[in-house]
Short mmCIF file of C-alpha atoms in Angstrom, two decimals:
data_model
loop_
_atom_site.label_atom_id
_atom_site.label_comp_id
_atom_site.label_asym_id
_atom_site.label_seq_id
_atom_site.Cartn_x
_atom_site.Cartn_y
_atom_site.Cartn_z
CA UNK A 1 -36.68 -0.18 -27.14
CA UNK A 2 -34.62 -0.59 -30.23
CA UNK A 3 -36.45 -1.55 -33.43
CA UNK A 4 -33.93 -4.63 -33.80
CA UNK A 5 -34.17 -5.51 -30.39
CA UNK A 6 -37.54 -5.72 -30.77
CA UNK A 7 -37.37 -7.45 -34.22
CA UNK A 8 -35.78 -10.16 -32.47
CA UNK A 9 -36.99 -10.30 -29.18
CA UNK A 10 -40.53 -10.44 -30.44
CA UNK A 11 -39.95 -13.43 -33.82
CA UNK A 12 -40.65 -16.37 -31.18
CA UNK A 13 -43.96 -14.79 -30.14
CA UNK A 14 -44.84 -13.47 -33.62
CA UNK A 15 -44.16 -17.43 -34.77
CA UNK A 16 -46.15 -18.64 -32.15
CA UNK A 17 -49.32 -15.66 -32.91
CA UNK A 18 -48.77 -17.22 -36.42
CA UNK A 19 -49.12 -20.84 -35.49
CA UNK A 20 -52.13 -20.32 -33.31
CA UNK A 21 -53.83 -18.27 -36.14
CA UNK A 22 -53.37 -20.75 -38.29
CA UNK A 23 -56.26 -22.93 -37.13
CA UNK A 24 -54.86 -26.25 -37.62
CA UNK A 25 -58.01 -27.68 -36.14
CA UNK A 26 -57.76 -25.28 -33.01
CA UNK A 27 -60.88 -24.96 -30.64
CA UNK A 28 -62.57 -21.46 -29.40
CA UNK A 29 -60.20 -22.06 -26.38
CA UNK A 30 -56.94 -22.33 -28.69
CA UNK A 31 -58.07 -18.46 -29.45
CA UNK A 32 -58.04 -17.26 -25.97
CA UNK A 33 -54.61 -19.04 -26.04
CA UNK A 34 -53.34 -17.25 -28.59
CA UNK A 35 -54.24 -14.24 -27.04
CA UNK A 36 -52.23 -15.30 -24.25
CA UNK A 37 -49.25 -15.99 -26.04
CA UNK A 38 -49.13 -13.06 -27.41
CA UNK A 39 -49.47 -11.22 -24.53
CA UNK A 40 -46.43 -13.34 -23.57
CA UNK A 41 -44.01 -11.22 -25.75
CA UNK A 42 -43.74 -8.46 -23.33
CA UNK A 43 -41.74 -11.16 -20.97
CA UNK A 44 -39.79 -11.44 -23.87
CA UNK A 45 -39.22 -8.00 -24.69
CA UNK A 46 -37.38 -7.79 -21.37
CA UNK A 47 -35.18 -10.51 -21.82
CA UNK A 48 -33.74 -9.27 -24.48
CA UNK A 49 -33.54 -5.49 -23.43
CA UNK A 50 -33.93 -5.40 -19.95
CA UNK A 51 -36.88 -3.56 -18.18
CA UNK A 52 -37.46 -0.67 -19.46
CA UNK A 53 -34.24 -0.55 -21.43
CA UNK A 54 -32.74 -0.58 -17.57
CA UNK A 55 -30.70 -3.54 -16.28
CA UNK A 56 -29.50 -4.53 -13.24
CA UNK A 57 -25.97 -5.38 -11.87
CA UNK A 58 -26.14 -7.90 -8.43
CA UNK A 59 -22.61 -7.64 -6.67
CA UNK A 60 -20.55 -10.21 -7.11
CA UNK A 61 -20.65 -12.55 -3.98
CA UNK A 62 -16.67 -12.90 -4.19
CA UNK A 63 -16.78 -9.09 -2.71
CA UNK A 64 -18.67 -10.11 0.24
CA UNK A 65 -16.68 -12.86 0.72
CA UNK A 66 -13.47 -10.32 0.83
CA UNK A 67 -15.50 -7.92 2.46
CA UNK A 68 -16.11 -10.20 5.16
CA UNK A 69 -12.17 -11.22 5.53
CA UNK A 70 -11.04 -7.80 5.41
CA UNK A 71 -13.47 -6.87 8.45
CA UNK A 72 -11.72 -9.73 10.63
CA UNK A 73 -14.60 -11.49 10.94
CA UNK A 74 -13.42 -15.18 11.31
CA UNK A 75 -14.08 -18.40 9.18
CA UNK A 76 -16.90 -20.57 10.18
CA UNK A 77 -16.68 -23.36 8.23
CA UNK A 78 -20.36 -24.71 9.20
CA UNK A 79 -22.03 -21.66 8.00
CA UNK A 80 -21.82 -22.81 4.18
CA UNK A 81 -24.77 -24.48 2.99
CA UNK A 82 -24.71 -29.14 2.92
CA UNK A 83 -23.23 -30.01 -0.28
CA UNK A 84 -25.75 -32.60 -0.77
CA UNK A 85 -28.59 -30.30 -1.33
CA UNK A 86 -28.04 -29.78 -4.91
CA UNK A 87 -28.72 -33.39 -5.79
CA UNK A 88 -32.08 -33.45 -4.67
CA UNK A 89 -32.97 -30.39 -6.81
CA UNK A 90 -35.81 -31.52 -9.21
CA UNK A 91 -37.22 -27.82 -10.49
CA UNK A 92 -35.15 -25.59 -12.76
CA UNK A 93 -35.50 -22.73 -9.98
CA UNK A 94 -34.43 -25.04 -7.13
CA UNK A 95 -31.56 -26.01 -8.95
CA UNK A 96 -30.61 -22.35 -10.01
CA UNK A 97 -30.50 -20.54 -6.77
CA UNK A 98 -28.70 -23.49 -5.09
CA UNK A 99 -26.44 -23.03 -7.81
CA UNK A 100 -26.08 -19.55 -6.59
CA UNK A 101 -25.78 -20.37 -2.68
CA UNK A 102 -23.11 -22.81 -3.86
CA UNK A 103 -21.01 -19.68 -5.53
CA UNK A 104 -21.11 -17.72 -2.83
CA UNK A 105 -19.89 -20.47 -0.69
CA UNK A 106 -17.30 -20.95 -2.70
CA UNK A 107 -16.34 -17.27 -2.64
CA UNK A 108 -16.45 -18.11 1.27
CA UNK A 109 -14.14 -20.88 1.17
CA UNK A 110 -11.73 -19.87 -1.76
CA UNK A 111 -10.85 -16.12 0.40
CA UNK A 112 -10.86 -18.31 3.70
CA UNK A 113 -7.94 -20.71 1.71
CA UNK A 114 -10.40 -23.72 2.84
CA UNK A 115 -9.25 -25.73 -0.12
CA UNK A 116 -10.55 -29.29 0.16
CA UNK A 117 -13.49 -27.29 0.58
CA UNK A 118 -13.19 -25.54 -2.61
CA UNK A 119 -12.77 -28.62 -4.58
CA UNK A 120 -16.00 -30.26 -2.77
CA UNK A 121 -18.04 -27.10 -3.62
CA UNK A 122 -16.91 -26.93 -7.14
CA UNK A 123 -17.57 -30.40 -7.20
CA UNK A 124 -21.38 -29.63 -6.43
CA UNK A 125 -21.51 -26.85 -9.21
CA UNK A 126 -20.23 -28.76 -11.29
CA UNK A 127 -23.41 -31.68 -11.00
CA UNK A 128 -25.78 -28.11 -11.13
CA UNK A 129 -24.35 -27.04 -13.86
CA UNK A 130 -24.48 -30.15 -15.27
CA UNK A 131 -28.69 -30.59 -14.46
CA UNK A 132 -29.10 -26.98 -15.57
CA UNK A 133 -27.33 -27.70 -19.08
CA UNK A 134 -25.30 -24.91 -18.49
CA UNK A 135 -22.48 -25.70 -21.31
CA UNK A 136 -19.09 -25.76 -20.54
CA UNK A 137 -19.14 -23.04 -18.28
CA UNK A 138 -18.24 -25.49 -15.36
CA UNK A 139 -16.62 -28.71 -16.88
CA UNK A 140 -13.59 -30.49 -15.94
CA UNK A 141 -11.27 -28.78 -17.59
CA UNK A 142 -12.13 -25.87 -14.73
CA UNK A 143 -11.88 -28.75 -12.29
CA UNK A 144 -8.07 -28.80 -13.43
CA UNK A 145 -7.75 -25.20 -13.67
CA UNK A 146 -8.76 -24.51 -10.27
CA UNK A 147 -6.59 -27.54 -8.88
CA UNK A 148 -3.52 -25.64 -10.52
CA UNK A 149 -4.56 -22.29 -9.03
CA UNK A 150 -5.12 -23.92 -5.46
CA UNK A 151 -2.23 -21.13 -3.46
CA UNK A 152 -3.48 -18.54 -5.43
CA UNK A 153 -6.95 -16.89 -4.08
CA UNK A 154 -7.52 -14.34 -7.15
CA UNK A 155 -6.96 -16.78 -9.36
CA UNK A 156 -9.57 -18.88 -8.36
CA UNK A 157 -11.89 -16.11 -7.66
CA UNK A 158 -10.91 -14.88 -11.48
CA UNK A 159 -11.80 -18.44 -13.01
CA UNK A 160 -14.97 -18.48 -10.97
CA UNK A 161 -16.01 -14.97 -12.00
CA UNK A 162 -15.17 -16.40 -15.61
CA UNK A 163 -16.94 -19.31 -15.51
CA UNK A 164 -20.19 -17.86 -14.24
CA UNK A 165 -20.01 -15.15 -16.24
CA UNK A 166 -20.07 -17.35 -19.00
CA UNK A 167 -22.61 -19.32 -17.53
CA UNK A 168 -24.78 -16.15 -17.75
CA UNK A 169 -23.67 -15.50 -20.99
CA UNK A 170 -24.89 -18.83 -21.91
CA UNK A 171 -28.36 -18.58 -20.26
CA UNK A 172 -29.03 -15.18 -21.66
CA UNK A 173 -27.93 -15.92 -24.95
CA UNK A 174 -31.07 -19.08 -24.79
CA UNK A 175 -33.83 -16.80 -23.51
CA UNK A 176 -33.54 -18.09 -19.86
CA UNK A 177 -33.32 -15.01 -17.91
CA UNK A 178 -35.26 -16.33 -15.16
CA UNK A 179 -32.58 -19.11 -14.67
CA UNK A 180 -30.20 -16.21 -14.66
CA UNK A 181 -32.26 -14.26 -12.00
CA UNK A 182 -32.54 -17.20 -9.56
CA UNK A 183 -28.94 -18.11 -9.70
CA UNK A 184 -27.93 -14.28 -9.01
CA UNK A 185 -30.34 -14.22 -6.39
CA UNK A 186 -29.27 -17.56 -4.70
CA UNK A 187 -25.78 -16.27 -4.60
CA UNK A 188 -27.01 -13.19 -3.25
CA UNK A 189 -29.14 -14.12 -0.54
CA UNK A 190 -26.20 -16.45 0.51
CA UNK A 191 -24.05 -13.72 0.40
CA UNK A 192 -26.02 -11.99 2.96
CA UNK A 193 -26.11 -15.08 5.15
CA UNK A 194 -22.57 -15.51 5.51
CA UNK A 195 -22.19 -11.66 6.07
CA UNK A 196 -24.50 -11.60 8.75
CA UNK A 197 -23.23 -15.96 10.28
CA UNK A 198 -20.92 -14.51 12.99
CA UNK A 199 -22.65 -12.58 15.58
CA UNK A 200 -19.58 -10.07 15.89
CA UNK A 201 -20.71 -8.81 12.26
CA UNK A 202 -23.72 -6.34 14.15
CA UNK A 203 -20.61 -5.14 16.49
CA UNK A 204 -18.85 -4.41 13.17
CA UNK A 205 -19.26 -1.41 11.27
CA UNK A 206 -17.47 -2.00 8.17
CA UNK A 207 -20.25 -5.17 8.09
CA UNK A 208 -23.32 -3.15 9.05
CA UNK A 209 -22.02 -0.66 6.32
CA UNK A 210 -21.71 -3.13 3.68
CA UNK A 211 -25.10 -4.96 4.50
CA UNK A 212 -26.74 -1.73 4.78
CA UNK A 213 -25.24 -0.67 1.40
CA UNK A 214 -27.41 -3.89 -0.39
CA UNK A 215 -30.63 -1.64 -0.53
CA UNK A 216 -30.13 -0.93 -4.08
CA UNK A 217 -28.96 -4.43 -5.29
CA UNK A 218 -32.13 -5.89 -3.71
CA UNK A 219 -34.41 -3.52 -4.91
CA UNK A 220 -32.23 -4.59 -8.39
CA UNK A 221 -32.99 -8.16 -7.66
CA UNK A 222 -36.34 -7.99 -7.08
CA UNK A 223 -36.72 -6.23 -10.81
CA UNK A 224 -34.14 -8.94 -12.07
CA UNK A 225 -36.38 -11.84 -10.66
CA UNK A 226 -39.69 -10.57 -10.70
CA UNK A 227 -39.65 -9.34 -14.62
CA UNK A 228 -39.22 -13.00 -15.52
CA UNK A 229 -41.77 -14.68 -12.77
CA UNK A 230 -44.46 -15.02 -15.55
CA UNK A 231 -45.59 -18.34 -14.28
CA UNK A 232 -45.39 -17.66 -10.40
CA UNK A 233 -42.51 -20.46 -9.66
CA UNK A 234 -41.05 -17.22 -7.74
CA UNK A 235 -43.39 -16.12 -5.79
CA UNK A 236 -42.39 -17.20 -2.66
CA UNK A 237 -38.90 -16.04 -3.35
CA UNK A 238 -40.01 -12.79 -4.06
CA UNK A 239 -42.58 -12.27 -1.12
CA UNK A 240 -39.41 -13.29 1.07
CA UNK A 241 -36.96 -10.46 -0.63
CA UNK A 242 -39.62 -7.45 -0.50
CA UNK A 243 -40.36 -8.43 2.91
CA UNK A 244 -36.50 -8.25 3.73
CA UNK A 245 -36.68 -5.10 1.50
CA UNK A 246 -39.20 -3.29 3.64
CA UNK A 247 -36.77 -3.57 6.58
CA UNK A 248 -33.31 -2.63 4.53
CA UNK A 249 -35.85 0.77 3.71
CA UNK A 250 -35.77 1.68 7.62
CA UNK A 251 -32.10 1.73 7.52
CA UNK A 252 -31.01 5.54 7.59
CA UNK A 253 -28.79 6.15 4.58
CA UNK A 254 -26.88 9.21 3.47
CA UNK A 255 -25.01 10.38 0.57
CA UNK A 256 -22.97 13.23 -0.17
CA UNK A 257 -21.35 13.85 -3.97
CA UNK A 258 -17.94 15.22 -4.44
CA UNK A 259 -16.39 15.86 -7.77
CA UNK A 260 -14.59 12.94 -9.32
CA UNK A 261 -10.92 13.46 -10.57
CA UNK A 262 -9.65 11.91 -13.71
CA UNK A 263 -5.90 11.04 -14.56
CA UNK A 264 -6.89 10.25 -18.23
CA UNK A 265 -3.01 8.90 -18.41
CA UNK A 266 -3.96 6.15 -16.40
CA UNK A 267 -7.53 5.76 -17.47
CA UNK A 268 -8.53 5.81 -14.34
CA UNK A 269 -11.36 8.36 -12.40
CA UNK A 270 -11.19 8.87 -9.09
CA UNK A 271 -15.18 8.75 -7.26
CA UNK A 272 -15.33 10.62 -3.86
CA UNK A 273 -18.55 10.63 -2.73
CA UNK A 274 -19.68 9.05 0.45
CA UNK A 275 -22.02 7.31 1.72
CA UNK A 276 -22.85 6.26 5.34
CA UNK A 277 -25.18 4.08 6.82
CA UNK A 278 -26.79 3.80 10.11
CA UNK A 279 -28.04 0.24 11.61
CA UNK A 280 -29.17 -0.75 15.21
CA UNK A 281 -27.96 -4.02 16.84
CA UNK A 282 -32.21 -4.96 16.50
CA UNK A 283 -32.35 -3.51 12.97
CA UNK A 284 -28.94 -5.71 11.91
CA UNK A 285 -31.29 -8.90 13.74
CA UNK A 286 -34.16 -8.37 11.83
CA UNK A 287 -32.44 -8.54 8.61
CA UNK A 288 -30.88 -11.02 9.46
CA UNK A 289 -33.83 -13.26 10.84
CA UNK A 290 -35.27 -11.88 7.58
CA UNK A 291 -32.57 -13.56 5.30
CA UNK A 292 -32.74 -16.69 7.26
CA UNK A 293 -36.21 -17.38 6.15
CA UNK A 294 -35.24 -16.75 2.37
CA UNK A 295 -32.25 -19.53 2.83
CA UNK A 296 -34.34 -21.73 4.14
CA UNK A 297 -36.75 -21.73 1.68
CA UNK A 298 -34.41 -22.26 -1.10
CA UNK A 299 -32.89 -24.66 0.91
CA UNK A 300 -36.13 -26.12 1.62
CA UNK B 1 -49.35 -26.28 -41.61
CA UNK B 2 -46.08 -28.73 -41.10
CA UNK B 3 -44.80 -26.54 -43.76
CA UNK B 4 -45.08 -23.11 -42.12
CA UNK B 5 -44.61 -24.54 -38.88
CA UNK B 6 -40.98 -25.59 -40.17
CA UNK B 7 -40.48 -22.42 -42.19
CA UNK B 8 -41.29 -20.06 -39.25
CA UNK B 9 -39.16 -22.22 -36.89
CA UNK B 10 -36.05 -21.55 -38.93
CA UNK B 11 -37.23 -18.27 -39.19
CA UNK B 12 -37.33 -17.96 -35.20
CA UNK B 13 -34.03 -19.97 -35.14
CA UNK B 14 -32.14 -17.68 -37.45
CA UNK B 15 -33.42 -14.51 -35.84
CA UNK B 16 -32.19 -16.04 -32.28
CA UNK B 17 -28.78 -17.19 -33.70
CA UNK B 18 -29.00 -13.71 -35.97
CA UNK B 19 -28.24 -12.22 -32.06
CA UNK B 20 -25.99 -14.76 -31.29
CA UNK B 21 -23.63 -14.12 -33.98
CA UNK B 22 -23.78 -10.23 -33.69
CA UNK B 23 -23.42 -10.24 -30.11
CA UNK B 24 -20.80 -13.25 -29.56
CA UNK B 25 -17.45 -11.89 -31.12
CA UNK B 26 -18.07 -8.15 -29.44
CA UNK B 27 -18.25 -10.14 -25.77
CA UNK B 28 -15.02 -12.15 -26.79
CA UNK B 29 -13.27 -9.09 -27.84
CA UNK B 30 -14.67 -7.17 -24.57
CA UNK B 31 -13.93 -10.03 -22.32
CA UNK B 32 -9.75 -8.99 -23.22
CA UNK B 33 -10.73 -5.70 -21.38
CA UNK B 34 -11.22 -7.55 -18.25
CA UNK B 35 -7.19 -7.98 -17.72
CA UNK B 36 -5.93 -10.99 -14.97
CA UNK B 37 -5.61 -8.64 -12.17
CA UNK B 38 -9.65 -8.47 -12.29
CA UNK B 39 -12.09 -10.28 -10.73
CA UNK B 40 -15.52 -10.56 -13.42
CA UNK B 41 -18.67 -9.79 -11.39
CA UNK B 42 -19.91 -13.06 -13.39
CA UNK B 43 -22.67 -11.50 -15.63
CA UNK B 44 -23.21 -10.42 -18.79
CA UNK B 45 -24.99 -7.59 -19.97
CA UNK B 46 -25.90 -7.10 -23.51
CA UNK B 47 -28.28 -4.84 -25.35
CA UNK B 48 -29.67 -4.45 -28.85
CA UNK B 49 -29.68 -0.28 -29.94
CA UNK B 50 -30.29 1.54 -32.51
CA UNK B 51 -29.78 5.30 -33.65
CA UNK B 52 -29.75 7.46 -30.12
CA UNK B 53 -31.29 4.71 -28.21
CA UNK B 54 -30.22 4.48 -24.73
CA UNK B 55 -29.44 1.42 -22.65
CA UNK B 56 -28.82 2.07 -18.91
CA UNK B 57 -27.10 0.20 -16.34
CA UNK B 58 -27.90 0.24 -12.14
CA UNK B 59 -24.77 -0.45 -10.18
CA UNK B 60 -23.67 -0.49 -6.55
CA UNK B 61 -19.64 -0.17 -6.79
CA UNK B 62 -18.32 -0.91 -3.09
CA UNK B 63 -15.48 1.27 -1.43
CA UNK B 64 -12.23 0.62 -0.94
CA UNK B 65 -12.78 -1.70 -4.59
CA UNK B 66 -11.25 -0.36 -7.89
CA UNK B 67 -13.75 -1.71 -10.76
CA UNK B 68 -12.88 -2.09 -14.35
CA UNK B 69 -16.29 -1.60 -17.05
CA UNK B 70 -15.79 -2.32 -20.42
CA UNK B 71 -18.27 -1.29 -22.69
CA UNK B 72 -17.87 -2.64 -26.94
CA UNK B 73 -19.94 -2.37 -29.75
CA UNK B 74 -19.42 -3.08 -32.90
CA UNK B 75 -16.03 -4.83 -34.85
CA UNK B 76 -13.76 -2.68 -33.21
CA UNK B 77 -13.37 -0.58 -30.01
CA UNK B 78 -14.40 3.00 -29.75
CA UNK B 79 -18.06 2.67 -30.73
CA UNK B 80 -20.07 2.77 -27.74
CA UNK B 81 -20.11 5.92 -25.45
CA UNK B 82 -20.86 5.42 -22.03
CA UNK B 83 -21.35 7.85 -18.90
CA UNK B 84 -21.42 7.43 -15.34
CA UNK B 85 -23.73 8.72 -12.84
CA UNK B 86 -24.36 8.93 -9.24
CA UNK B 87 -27.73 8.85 -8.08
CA UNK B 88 -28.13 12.23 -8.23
CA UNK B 89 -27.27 12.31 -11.51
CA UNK B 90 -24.17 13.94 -10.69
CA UNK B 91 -21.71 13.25 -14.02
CA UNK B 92 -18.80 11.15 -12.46
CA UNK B 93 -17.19 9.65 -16.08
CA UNK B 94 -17.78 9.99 -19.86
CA UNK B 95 -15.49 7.90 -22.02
CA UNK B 96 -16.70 10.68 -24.93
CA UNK B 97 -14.10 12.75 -23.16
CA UNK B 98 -11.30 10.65 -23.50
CA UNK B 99 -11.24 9.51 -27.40
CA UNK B 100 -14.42 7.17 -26.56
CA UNK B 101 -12.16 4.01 -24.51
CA UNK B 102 -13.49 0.97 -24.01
CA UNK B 103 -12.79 0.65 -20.74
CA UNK B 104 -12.00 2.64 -17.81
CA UNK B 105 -11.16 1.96 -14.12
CA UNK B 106 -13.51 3.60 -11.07
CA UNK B 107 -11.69 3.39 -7.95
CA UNK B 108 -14.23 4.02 -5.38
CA UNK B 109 -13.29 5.66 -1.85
CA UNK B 110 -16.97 5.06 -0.82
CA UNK B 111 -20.10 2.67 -1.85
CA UNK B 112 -22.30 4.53 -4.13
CA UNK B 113 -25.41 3.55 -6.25
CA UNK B 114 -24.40 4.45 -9.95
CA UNK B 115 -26.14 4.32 -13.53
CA UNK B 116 -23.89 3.80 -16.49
CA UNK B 117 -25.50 4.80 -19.64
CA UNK B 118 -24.69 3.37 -22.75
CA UNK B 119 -25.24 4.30 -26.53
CA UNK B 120 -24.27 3.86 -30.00
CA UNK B 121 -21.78 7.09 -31.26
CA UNK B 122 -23.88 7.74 -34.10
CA UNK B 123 -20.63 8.73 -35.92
CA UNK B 124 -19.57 5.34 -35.83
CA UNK B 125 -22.68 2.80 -35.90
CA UNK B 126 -26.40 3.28 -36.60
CA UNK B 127 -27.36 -0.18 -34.90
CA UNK B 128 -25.73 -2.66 -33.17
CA UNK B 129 -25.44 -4.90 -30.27
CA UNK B 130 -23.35 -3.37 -26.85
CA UNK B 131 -22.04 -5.38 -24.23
CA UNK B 132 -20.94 -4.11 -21.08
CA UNK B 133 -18.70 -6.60 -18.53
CA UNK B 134 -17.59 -5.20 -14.97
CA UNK B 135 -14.49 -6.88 -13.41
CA UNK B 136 -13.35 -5.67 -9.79
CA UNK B 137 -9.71 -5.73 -7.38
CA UNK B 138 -9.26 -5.25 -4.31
#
């Protein structure tokens, strides 16, 4: 860890040590709770500079959503997740990873040119955003800028990639990682729903390829989530993931490296390696049974 | 107590907007990296190094998908190196070989896990914050 990174990442804990040391007519117990709070700068440590100076990338779900067009797989437009879900969200964490469900469906929709669709998901972001405090990230003005990008499929996946990138931006930039973790994971685990919603998607290798290529990204989303579960909310969420994890681990993986080629011209490099994954019919069910419990509990 | 209660809030306020302000105009200038004919991934990575510190980045880039990462440091581009990796540590890209760019396009044939590695060219910057985006095409 960098000495300003941890300068900075450690002043709200240091200020809080200070406060608590400060008596201020504090009891015995007020010193075990300083103790705790400044145990509580680790947490913070990682916010600021990931874990272990490592951080963690989760696919966008606009590539599954692509990924599952490109296979042929066809639309099913009941497979998206009730769009009146998000307004019973009370909890910061329910609210989050139903924000993230709702991005993925939108993914869904937008590559599947279901456009009243589009508008009624954005719709329900929009309100999430709205109880999350998220800034402007999703605010009318995207509400227009979407409606003038309706025949144009990149767009709109462009100006959702923008807006929850700044959305991230946002929550980063106010120590909530967590609310950053649940929303990536929430968009990822409905990511793998609608990848694995049509029963042809076992049948199809491209699809059993790209689900068994998530190994990495969950094991990545476990780290993102768990690092900031200091108060348990996620629990659940996480006992669901590593139990889908343990069955994404029995999927036979291989990789062989080839050298890259570079046309520095076009500043571009060329990566050849391969990878290739085997999956069972009963191995592709199992995951998928597996997700289906996760959804349901955030949809709970 | 009101007092330093106030004085260290300011002081935990400045050191948060301190970040803020050093890391805010390096993600608006990196964000130009990530042209209209790419897709953001929708995060934001961001990381506080000094000296040879080392901040390091787990990806899965998908095949058949050409991926754009922009890495920026700094008040100008050209201060943060970055490499690529497979898993096996194989070396796949370093931007130090070509005049240290601030972005640079993967196009993957087939999924691999990577680890981009980013750090300060001491030549350049003893401290500072980097950001990293990722955009994506088909």
């Amino acid at each position: 860890m960098t000495a300003s990174s941890r300068f900075l990442a450690l002043a709200p804990g240091l200020v809080l040590l200070l406060l608590a040391s400060c008596g201020g007519g504090g009891s015995q117990s007020d010193a075990v709770g300083a103790d705790t709070l400044a145990t509580d700068t680790t947490p913070k440590e990682t916010e600021l500079i990931g874990l272990g100076g490592q951080f963690f990338s989760i696919p966008s779900p606009a590539q599954a959503a692509i990924a599952i067009k490109e296979a042929g797989l066809n639309y099913q437009q009941g497979v998206t997740a009730p769009l009146d879900k998000g307004d019973a969200r009370t909890t910061r964490m329910a609210q989050a990873t139903m924000l993230g469900v709702y991005g993925a469906d939108m993914s869904y929709v937008t590559v599947h040119k279901d456009v009243k669709r589009v508008l009624t998901t954005l719709e329900a972001i929009e309100k999430l955003s709205a109880k999350l405090e998220l800034g402007n990230a999703f605010d009318r003005s995207l509400m227009e800028r979407f409606k003038g990008n309706m025949g144009n499929e990149d767009s709109l996946l462009r100006l959702s990639g923008i807006a929850f990138r700044s959305a991230d931006q946002y929550l980063k930039t106010n120590e909530a990682e967590d609310v950053s973790s649940w929303v990536l994971a929430g968009g990822w685990v409905e990511s793998m729903h609608l990848m694995l919603a049509d029963p042809a998607s076992a049948q199809n290798q491209k699809m059993v390829a790209r689900i068994g290529e998530q190994k990495r990204t969950l094991d990545a989303l476990i780290n993102l989530v768990g690092q900031s579960n200091t108060d348990g909310q996620a629990d659940a969420l996480l006992a669901g993931l590593r139990e889908l994890g343990t069955s994404l681990q029995h999927l036979k993986t291989a990789y062989v490296y080839e050298p890259s080629v570079t046309d520095a011209a076009k500043k571009t490099t060329y990566i050849n390696g391969r990878t290739t994954v085997d999956a069972s019919a009963e191995q592709i069910a199992d995951i998928a049974a597996k997700v289906a419990t996760i959804r349901n509990l955030i949809l709970a | 107590m009101n007092r330093i209660l106030i004085a260290l809030s300011f002081l935990a306020l400045g050191l948060g907007s301190q970040a803020q302000t050093l890391c805010q105009p390096i993600a608006t200038r990196c964000e130009q990296h990530i042209t209209a004919s790419y897709i953001p991934d929708g995060q934001f990575y961001r990381a506080l190094l000094q000296g040879e510190e080392m901040a390091e980045f787990n990806l899965t880039l998908f095949g058949g998908t050409t991926y754009r990462v922009a890495a920026c440091s700094g008040d100008s581009d050209g201060i943060l190196l970055f490499n690529v990796f497979d898993q096996e540590r194989n070396l796949l890209f370093s931007n130090r070989d070509n005049h240290n760019a601030p972005y640079w396009d993967l196009v993957v044939a087939s999924t691999l896990d990577v680890i981009v590695e980013a750090q300060l060219d001491p030549s350049k910057a003893g401290s500072g914050c980097a950001v990293m985006l990722i955009g994506f095409k088909r």
